[in-house]
Amino acid sequence: MNRHSALCHNFRATLPESNARQKFKNSHILMLNKPAIIHKYSGVRLKNFNNGSNKWPNKGPNNGIAAILLVFSLSLITGCATTSSAPGTKDSFEKANRAILDFNLASDRLVLKPIAKAYVRVVPDPVRKGVNNFFSNLWQPMTVANDVLQGKLGYAARDTSRFLINTTAGILGIFDVASELGLPRHREDFGQTLAVWGVPSGPYLVLPFLGPSNLRDAAGLIPQFVYADAVEHIDSPEIYYAKTLRIVDARMQLLGADDILDLQPDKYLFIRENYRQQRLDLIHDGNPPAAQAEDSDDPLIDQLLQDD
């Protein structure tokens, strides 16, 4: 019995026989099928419990160290990894991934989480919302580019309209006027584009500072870092203030989800399965193929989900 199966078996054994199956099923439906958002810093991808929405937060930090670590991580795995696009792909690097996750979570607990909490205490909510809207608006040109690369011309037109409206009427994106006009947030990235093009996902990875990923999504981070980050084009010392504020804002969005993660008997499995299902949901615009959406690494979970 592997680690995941043992975990599932032990958890179910602690429940009364009459309701064990249903409670266990519900807990894994939460883990596998809920939309999620990125925690770039501690490696957590969870539902946005702050506001109950499925909107994506702003992208994470973009710095030289992160880029170097990304390239280094890719160089270690490209020569020895086998690839597969199924969400139940064997976790070939679980031992290393768990160690990196522990490092990410410890770094978050000591540095980012306290700063994010202080940010919430000091900065009024309307100001925090404006900051979040501003950084989200900076992502829109990248979304439009990926819309076009994926052949989603309807999305490209809507996302372009959203960007123009919020940049002008919304004062550089500080106010989300477009959502009030029926143009909600929509986000695409280069990892999603590679998936649409048929590139297999490859093995699951946990990247230092950046969190959960896979080989395909990690490769998609390279053009994002090099070409598409608007903050990187700020040609002044203020670039460092902008980067720091973006990191704090993104971490702040996840404060409400920390308690949910703390309840998980195995944080690594929870994050991994949530990440895989969340990426499927994004790649297929909220309608993943049933066979893929219901698949997991554990036959017990698959059996429970098939009973729905």
mmCIF file of C-alpha atoms in Angstrom:
data_model
loop_
_atom_site.group_PDB
_atom_site.id
_atom_site.type_symbol
_atom_site.label_atom_id
_atom_site.label_comp_id
_atom_site.label_asym_id
_atom_site.label_seq_id
_atom_site.Cartn_x
_atom_site.Cartn_y
_atom_site.Cartn_z
ATOM 1 C CA MET A 1 0.000 0.000 0.000
ATOM 2 C CA ASN A 2 1.524 3.352 -1.046
ATOM 3 C CA ARG A 3 1.651 6.480 1.106
ATOM 4 C CA HIS A 4 -1.521 7.951 -0.364
ATOM 5 C CA SER A 5 -3.539 4.730 -0.051
ATOM 6 C CA ALA A 6 -2.411 4.248 3.522
ATOM 7 C CA LEU A 7 -3.383 7.814 4.357
ATOM 8 C CA CYS A 8 -6.854 7.340 2.845
ATOM 9 C CA HIS A 9 -7.351 3.994 4.599
ATOM 10 C CA ASN A 10 -6.303 5.314 7.999
ATOM 11 C CA PHE A 11 -8.452 8.428 7.689
ATOM 12 C CA ARG A 12 -11.550 6.437 6.755
ATOM 13 C CA ALA A 13 -10.947 3.974 9.602
ATOM 14 C CA THR A 14 -11.306 6.780 12.168
ATOM 15 C CA LEU A 15 -14.934 7.460 11.111
ATOM 16 C CA PRO A 16 -18.068 5.532 12.143
ATOM 17 C CA GLU A 17 -18.898 2.801 9.650
ATOM 18 C CA SER A 18 -22.295 4.236 8.826
ATOM 19 C CA ASN A 19 -21.055 7.557 7.531
ATOM 20 C CA ALA A 20 -17.364 6.938 6.849
ATOM 21 C CA ARG A 21 -17.735 6.535 3.104
ATOM 22 C CA GLN A 22 -19.776 9.695 2.548
ATOM 23 C CA LYS A 23 -17.575 11.898 4.729
ATOM 24 C CA PHE A 24 -14.443 10.556 3.117
ATOM 25 C CA LYS A 25 -15.889 11.157 -0.350
ATOM 26 C CA ASN A 26 -16.868 14.715 0.513
ATOM 27 C CA SER A 27 -13.413 15.516 1.854
ATOM 28 C CA HIS A 28 -11.783 14.347 -1.366
ATOM 29 C CA ILE A 29 -14.272 16.076 -3.609
ATOM 30 C CA LEU A 30 -13.200 19.260 -1.834
ATOM 31 C CA MET A 31 -9.575 18.358 -2.396
ATOM 32 C CA LEU A 32 -9.822 17.284 -6.022
ATOM 33 C CA ASN A 33 -12.516 19.348 -7.683
ATOM 34 C CA LYS A 34 -12.611 22.841 -6.222
ATOM 35 C CA PRO A 35 -11.132 25.685 -8.286
ATOM 36 C CA ALA A 36 -7.958 27.051 -6.795
ATOM 37 C CA ILE A 37 -5.607 29.988 -6.804
ATOM 38 C CA ILE A 38 -1.850 30.108 -6.689
ATOM 39 C CA HIS A 39 0.252 30.521 -3.635
ATOM 40 C CA LYS A 40 3.532 31.282 -5.387
ATOM 41 C CA TYR A 41 5.498 31.502 -2.179
ATOM 42 C CA SER A 42 4.577 28.619 0.128
ATOM 43 C CA GLY A 43 3.500 26.257 -2.623
ATOM 44 C CA VAL A 44 -0.220 26.347 -1.762
ATOM 45 C CA ARG A 45 -2.965 26.356 -4.391
ATOM 46 C CA LEU A 46 -6.346 26.669 -2.765
ATOM 47 C CA LYS A 47 -9.806 28.150 -3.192
ATOM 48 C CA ASN A 48 -9.887 31.872 -2.507
ATOM 49 C CA PHE A 49 -11.663 31.716 0.844
ATOM 50 C CA ASN A 50 -11.254 35.463 1.386
ATOM 51 C CA ASN A 51 -14.076 36.435 -0.938
ATOM 52 C CA GLY A 52 -15.529 33.129 -2.109
ATOM 53 C CA SER A 53 -14.747 33.862 -5.760
ATOM 54 C CA ASN A 54 -12.873 31.777 -8.303
ATOM 55 C CA LYS A 55 -10.860 34.729 -9.542
ATOM 56 C CA TRP A 56 -7.164 34.399 -9.890
ATOM 57 C CA PRO A 57 -4.825 36.579 -7.861
ATOM 58 C CA ASN A 58 -1.952 38.491 -9.310
ATOM 59 C CA LYS A 59 1.101 36.659 -10.455
ATOM 60 C CA GLY A 60 3.903 36.032 -8.063
ATOM 61 C CA PRO A 61 7.359 37.529 -7.725
ATOM 62 C CA ASN A 62 9.658 37.857 -10.677
ATOM 63 C CA ASN A 63 13.292 38.140 -9.721
ATOM 64 C CA GLY A 64 16.666 36.931 -10.855
ATOM 65 C CA ILE A 65 16.992 34.337 -8.109
ATOM 66 C CA ALA A 66 13.649 32.772 -8.979
ATOM 67 C CA ALA A 67 14.537 32.626 -12.668
ATOM 68 C CA ILE A 68 17.907 31.001 -11.928
ATOM 69 C CA LEU A 69 16.261 28.445 -9.660
ATOM 70 C CA LEU A 70 13.689 27.705 -12.349
ATOM 71 C CA VAL A 71 16.320 27.073 -15.025
ATOM 72 C CA PHE A 72 18.363 24.972 -12.586
ATOM 73 C CA SER A 73 15.316 22.880 -11.680
ATOM 74 C CA LEU A 74 14.480 22.281 -15.342
ATOM 75 C CA SER A 75 18.047 21.305 -16.153
ATOM 76 C CA LEU A 76 17.968 18.605 -13.465
ATOM 77 C CA ILE A 77 14.851 16.889 -14.756
ATOM 78 C CA THR A 78 14.777 17.203 -18.529
ATOM 79 C CA GLY A 79 17.276 14.399 -19.041
ATOM 80 C CA CYS A 80 15.577 11.771 -16.888
ATOM 81 C CA ALA A 81 11.841 12.456 -16.657
ATOM 82 C CA THR A 82 9.114 10.656 -18.552
ATOM 83 C CA THR A 83 6.142 12.778 -19.479
ATOM 84 C CA SER A 84 2.400 12.251 -19.387
ATOM 85 C CA SER A 85 -0.548 14.586 -19.674
ATOM 86 C CA ALA A 86 -2.805 12.681 -17.277
ATOM 87 C CA PRO A 87 -3.394 14.203 -13.840
ATOM 88 C CA GLY A 88 -2.591 10.870 -12.217
ATOM 89 C CA THR A 89 0.997 10.857 -13.507
ATOM 90 C CA LYS A 90 3.413 9.120 -11.177
ATOM 91 C CA ASP A 91 5.083 11.558 -8.817
ATOM 92 C CA SER A 92 8.642 10.713 -9.840
ATOM 93 C CA PHE A 93 10.266 13.376 -7.667
ATOM 94 C CA GLU A 94 8.118 13.112 -4.539
ATOM 95 C CA LYS A 95 10.989 12.978 -2.074
ATOM 96 C CA ALA A 96 12.652 16.117 -3.461
ATOM 97 C CA ASN A 97 9.277 17.809 -3.919
ATOM 98 C CA ARG A 98 8.356 17.238 -0.283
ATOM 99 C CA ALA A 99 11.657 18.720 0.882
ATOM 100 C CA ILE A 100 11.160 21.819 -1.270
ATOM 101 C CA LEU A 101 7.573 22.189 -0.053
ATOM 102 C CA ASP A 102 8.765 22.067 3.562
ATOM 103 C CA PHE A 103 11.274 24.795 2.748
ATOM 104 C CA ASN A 104 8.627 26.916 1.017
ATOM 105 C CA LEU A 105 6.159 26.559 3.878
ATOM 106 C CA ALA A 106 8.801 27.381 6.478
ATOM 107 C CA SER A 107 9.903 30.470 4.538
ATOM 108 C CA ASP A 108 6.314 31.604 4.238
ATOM 109 C CA ARG A 109 5.612 31.046 7.929
ATOM 110 C CA LEU A 110 8.673 33.045 9.004
ATOM 111 C CA VAL A 111 8.571 35.909 6.490
ATOM 112 C CA LEU A 112 5.662 36.348 4.095
ATOM 113 C CA LYS A 113 2.718 35.429 6.271
ATOM 114 C CA PRO A 114 3.600 37.887 9.091
ATOM 115 C CA ILE A 115 4.144 40.668 6.547
ATOM 116 C CA ALA A 116 0.830 39.918 4.840
ATOM 117 C CA LYS A 117 -0.995 40.024 8.176
ATOM 118 C CA ALA A 118 0.597 43.362 9.018
ATOM 119 C CA TYR A 119 -0.417 44.647 5.581
ATOM 120 C CA VAL A 120 -4.047 43.763 6.309
ATOM 121 C CA ARG A 121 -3.935 45.477 9.697
ATOM 122 C CA VAL A 122 -2.373 48.692 8.435
ATOM 123 C CA VAL A 123 -3.770 49.211 4.927
ATOM 124 C CA PRO A 124 -7.518 49.920 4.522
ATOM 125 C CA ASP A 125 -9.553 47.422 2.514
ATOM 126 C CA PRO A 126 -10.407 49.820 -0.384
ATOM 127 C CA VAL A 127 -6.704 50.521 -0.879
ATOM 128 C CA ARG A 128 -5.824 46.811 -0.820
ATOM 129 C CA LYS A 129 -8.554 46.106 -3.360
ATOM 130 C CA GLY A 130 -7.223 48.838 -5.644
ATOM 131 C CA VAL A 131 -3.706 47.406 -5.432
ATOM 132 C CA ASN A 132 -5.006 43.954 -6.320
ATOM 133 C CA ASN A 133 -6.989 45.334 -9.254
ATOM 134 C CA PHE A 134 -3.948 47.251 -10.515
ATOM 135 C CA PHE A 135 -1.679 44.195 -10.619
ATOM 136 C CA SER A 136 -4.431 42.050 -12.108
ATOM 137 C CA ASN A 137 -4.838 44.572 -14.915
ATOM 138 C CA LEU A 138 -1.118 44.334 -15.711
ATOM 139 C CA TRP A 139 -1.660 40.645 -16.456
ATOM 140 C CA GLN A 140 -4.274 41.285 -19.136
ATOM 141 C CA PRO A 141 -1.914 41.816 -22.126
ATOM 142 C CA MET A 142 -0.329 38.421 -21.367
ATOM 143 C CA THR A 143 -3.776 36.865 -21.213
ATOM 144 C CA VAL A 144 -4.704 38.411 -24.566
ATOM 145 C CA ALA A 145 -1.489 37.084 -26.144
ATOM 146 C CA ASN A 146 -2.238 33.575 -24.899
ATOM 147 C CA ASP A 147 -5.861 33.858 -26.037
ATOM 148 C CA VAL A 148 -4.576 34.502 -29.563
ATOM 149 C CA LEU A 149 -1.966 31.729 -29.389
ATOM 150 C CA GLN A 150 -4.699 29.292 -28.341
ATOM 151 C CA GLY A 151 -7.067 30.457 -31.091
ATOM 152 C CA LYS A 152 -9.601 31.860 -28.608
ATOM 153 C CA LEU A 153 -10.355 35.007 -30.559
ATOM 154 C CA GLY A 154 -13.609 35.687 -28.718
ATOM 155 C CA TYR A 155 -11.782 35.669 -25.405
ATOM 156 C CA ALA A 156 -9.047 37.820 -26.924
ATOM 157 C CA ALA A 157 -11.572 40.476 -27.925
ATOM 158 C CA ARG A 158 -13.266 40.475 -24.520
ATOM 159 C CA ASP A 159 -9.988 40.546 -22.599
ATOM 160 C CA THR A 160 -8.690 43.394 -24.769
ATOM 161 C CA SER A 161 -11.864 45.350 -24.077
ATOM 162 C CA ARG A 162 -11.519 44.665 -20.376
ATOM 163 C CA PHE A 163 -7.929 45.922 -20.367
ATOM 164 C CA LEU A 164 -8.768 49.113 -22.259
ATOM 165 C CA ILE A 165 -11.777 49.914 -20.069
ATOM 166 C CA ASN A 166 -9.986 49.352 -16.782
ATOM 167 C CA THR A 167 -6.839 51.140 -17.903
ATOM 168 C CA THR A 168 -8.813 54.247 -18.870
ATOM 169 C CA ALA A 169 -12.099 54.467 -16.967
ATOM 170 C CA GLY A 170 -10.629 52.374 -14.135
ATOM 171 C CA ILE A 171 -7.596 54.695 -13.747
ATOM 172 C CA LEU A 172 -4.771 52.298 -14.656
ATOM 173 C CA GLY A 173 -6.792 49.346 -13.439
ATOM 174 C CA ILE A 174 -7.231 50.524 -9.846
ATOM 175 C CA PHE A 175 -11.005 50.258 -10.256
ATOM 176 C CA ASP A 176 -12.510 47.153 -11.870
ATOM 177 C CA VAL A 177 -15.053 48.931 -14.069
ATOM 178 C CA ALA A 178 -15.084 46.158 -16.682
ATOM 179 C CA SER A 179 -16.497 43.549 -14.307
ATOM 180 C CA GLU A 180 -19.468 45.822 -13.663
ATOM 181 C CA LEU A 181 -19.996 45.945 -17.422
ATOM 182 C CA GLY A 182 -20.109 42.173 -17.794
ATOM 183 C CA LEU A 183 -16.435 41.567 -18.597
ATOM 184 C CA PRO A 184 -15.149 39.409 -15.705
ATOM 185 C CA ARG A 185 -11.546 38.547 -15.011
ATOM 186 C CA HIS A 186 -10.128 35.848 -17.245
ATOM 187 C CA ARG A 187 -6.590 34.603 -17.077
ATOM 188 C CA GLU A 188 -4.441 32.567 -19.436
ATOM 189 C CA ASP A 189 -0.751 31.728 -19.192
ATOM 190 C CA PHE A 190 1.903 30.117 -21.360
ATOM 191 C CA GLY A 191 1.594 26.781 -19.555
ATOM 192 C CA GLN A 192 -2.063 26.623 -20.605
ATOM 193 C CA THR A 193 -1.085 27.499 -24.162
ATOM 194 C CA LEU A 194 1.447 24.669 -24.291
ATOM 195 C CA ALA A 195 -1.246 22.289 -23.042
ATOM 196 C CA VAL A 196 -3.654 23.413 -25.769
ATOM 197 C CA TRP A 197 -0.877 22.799 -28.284
ATOM 198 C CA GLY A 198 -0.641 19.210 -27.075
ATOM 199 C CA VAL A 199 2.537 19.399 -24.993
ATOM 200 C CA PRO A 200 2.343 16.733 -22.226
ATOM 201 C CA SER A 201 2.389 17.916 -18.637
ATOM 202 C CA GLY A 202 5.413 15.937 -17.522
ATOM 203 C CA PRO A 203 6.175 15.083 -13.893
ATOM 204 C CA TYR A 204 4.805 17.040 -10.966
ATOM 205 C CA LEU A 205 7.284 19.521 -9.488
ATOM 206 C CA VAL A 206 7.514 21.834 -6.512
ATOM 207 C CA LEU A 207 9.738 24.785 -7.400
ATOM 208 C CA PRO A 208 11.649 26.722 -4.737
ATOM 209 C CA PHE A 209 9.720 29.910 -3.844
ATOM 210 C CA LEU A 210 7.323 29.391 -6.762
ATOM 211 C CA GLY A 211 5.384 26.381 -5.523
ATOM 212 C CA PRO A 212 3.548 23.576 -7.366
ATOM 213 C CA SER A 213 4.123 23.094 -11.083
ATOM 214 C CA ASN A 214 4.973 20.488 -13.677
ATOM 215 C CA LEU A 215 7.554 20.384 -16.441
ATOM 216 C CA ARG A 216 5.227 22.006 -18.995
ATOM 217 C CA ASP A 217 4.082 24.829 -16.701
ATOM 218 C CA ALA A 218 7.626 25.445 -15.486
ATOM 219 C CA ALA A 219 8.761 25.874 -19.095
ATOM 220 C CA GLY A 220 5.883 28.299 -19.580
ATOM 221 C CA LEU A 221 7.281 30.477 -16.811
ATOM 222 C CA ILE A 222 10.358 31.354 -18.894
ATOM 223 C CA PRO A 223 8.618 33.624 -21.459
ATOM 224 C CA GLN A 224 6.487 34.961 -18.629
ATOM 225 C CA PHE A 225 9.579 36.034 -16.709
ATOM 226 C CA VAL A 226 11.617 37.199 -19.680
ATOM 227 C CA TYR A 227 9.092 38.946 -21.914
ATOM 228 C CA ALA A 228 5.641 39.357 -20.415
ATOM 229 C CA ASP A 229 6.107 40.856 -16.965
ATOM 230 C CA ALA A 230 5.041 44.500 -17.139
ATOM 231 C CA VAL A 231 6.672 45.307 -13.809
ATOM 232 C CA GLU A 232 10.054 44.308 -15.215
ATOM 233 C CA HIS A 233 9.782 47.161 -17.724
ATOM 234 C CA ILE A 234 9.779 49.793 -14.973
ATOM 235 C CA ASP A 235 13.092 51.540 -15.550
ATOM 236 C CA SER A 236 13.649 53.027 -12.097
ATOM 237 C CA PRO A 237 14.425 51.974 -8.526
ATOM 238 C CA GLU A 238 10.666 51.867 -7.905
ATOM 239 C CA ILE A 239 10.642 48.459 -9.603
ATOM 240 C CA TYR A 240 11.660 46.872 -6.296
ATOM 241 C CA TYR A 241 8.787 48.536 -4.438
ATOM 242 C CA ALA A 242 6.376 47.300 -7.096
ATOM 243 C CA LYS A 243 7.695 43.738 -6.885
ATOM 244 C CA THR A 244 7.497 43.705 -3.108
ATOM 245 C CA LEU A 245 3.970 45.087 -3.074
ATOM 246 C CA ARG A 246 2.848 42.501 -5.618
ATOM 247 C CA ILE A 247 4.242 39.661 -3.509
ATOM 248 C CA VAL A 248 2.560 40.950 -0.351
ATOM 249 C CA ASP A 249 -0.736 41.481 -2.161
ATOM 250 C CA ALA A 250 -0.737 37.943 -3.581
ATOM 251 C CA ARG A 251 0.094 36.439 -0.178
ATOM 252 C CA MET A 252 -2.622 38.510 1.475
ATOM 253 C CA GLN A 253 -5.216 36.961 -0.834
ATOM 254 C CA LEU A 254 -4.501 33.552 0.720
ATOM 255 C CA LEU A 255 -4.638 34.339 4.417
ATOM 256 C CA GLY A 256 -8.168 32.993 4.666
ATOM 257 C CA ALA A 257 -7.071 29.630 3.236
ATOM 258 C CA ASP A 258 -4.295 28.926 5.740
ATOM 259 C CA ASP A 259 -6.610 27.263 8.250
ATOM 260 C CA ILE A 260 -7.939 24.916 5.555
ATOM 261 C CA LEU A 261 -4.443 23.770 4.669
ATOM 262 C CA ASP A 262 -3.553 23.268 8.335
ATOM 263 C CA LEU A 263 -6.425 20.766 8.667
ATOM 264 C CA GLN A 264 -4.991 18.453 5.999
ATOM 265 C CA PRO A 265 -3.324 15.262 7.302
ATOM 266 C CA ASP A 266 -0.879 15.407 4.374
ATOM 267 C CA LYS A 267 -0.409 18.917 2.994
ATOM 268 C CA TYR A 268 1.713 17.675 0.104
ATOM 269 C CA LEU A 269 -0.984 15.344 -1.269
ATOM 270 C CA PHE A 270 -3.674 17.967 -0.811
ATOM 271 C CA ILE A 271 -1.689 20.600 -2.700
ATOM 272 C CA ARG A 272 -0.615 18.223 -5.464
ATOM 273 C CA GLU A 273 -4.067 16.866 -6.293
ATOM 274 C CA ASN A 274 -5.665 20.296 -5.997
ATOM 275 C CA TYR A 275 -3.044 21.725 -8.345
ATOM 276 C CA ARG A 276 -3.549 19.020 -10.973
ATOM 277 C CA GLN A 277 -7.324 19.383 -11.017
ATOM 278 C CA GLN A 278 -7.157 23.167 -10.961
ATOM 279 C CA ARG A 279 -4.851 23.227 -13.992
ATOM 280 C CA LEU A 280 -7.172 20.871 -15.884
ATOM 281 C CA ASP A 281 -10.056 23.182 -15.075
ATOM 282 C CA LEU A 282 -8.161 26.212 -16.408
ATOM 283 C CA ILE A 283 -6.857 24.497 -19.536
ATOM 284 C CA HIS A 284 -10.387 23.442 -20.492
ATOM 285 C CA ASP A 285 -12.024 26.729 -19.435
ATOM 286 C CA GLY A 286 -13.971 25.167 -16.608
ATOM 287 C CA ASN A 287 -15.096 22.061 -18.547
ATOM 288 C CA PRO A 288 -12.376 19.402 -18.244
ATOM 289 C CA PRO A 289 -13.012 16.000 -19.847
ATOM 290 C CA ALA A 290 -14.783 13.793 -17.311
ATOM 291 C CA ALA A 291 -12.251 10.971 -17.585
ATOM 292 C CA GLN A 292 -9.395 13.296 -16.727
ATOM 293 C CA ALA A 293 -11.230 15.314 -14.106
ATOM 294 C CA GLU A 294 -12.174 12.206 -12.141
ATOM 295 C CA ASP A 295 -8.741 10.575 -12.297
ATOM 296 C CA SER A 296 -6.291 10.560 -9.387
ATOM 297 C CA ASP A 297 -3.269 8.729 -8.084
ATOM 298 C CA ASP A 298 -5.294 6.449 -5.817
ATOM 299 C CA PRO A 299 -7.807 3.728 -6.849
ATOM 300 C CA LEU A 300 -9.836 4.279 -3.663
ATOM 301 C CA ILE A 301 -10.441 7.934 -4.499
ATOM 302 C CA ASP A 302 -11.288 7.049 -8.100
ATOM 303 C CA GLN A 303 -13.856 4.495 -6.897
ATOM 304 C CA LEU A 304 -15.461 6.964 -4.509
ATOM 305 C CA LEU A 305 -15.712 9.689 -7.123
ATOM 306 C CA GLN A 306 -17.217 7.322 -9.691
ATOM 307 C CA ASP A 307 -20.145 6.660 -7.329
ATOM 308 C CA ASP A 308 -21.469 10.244 -7.845
#
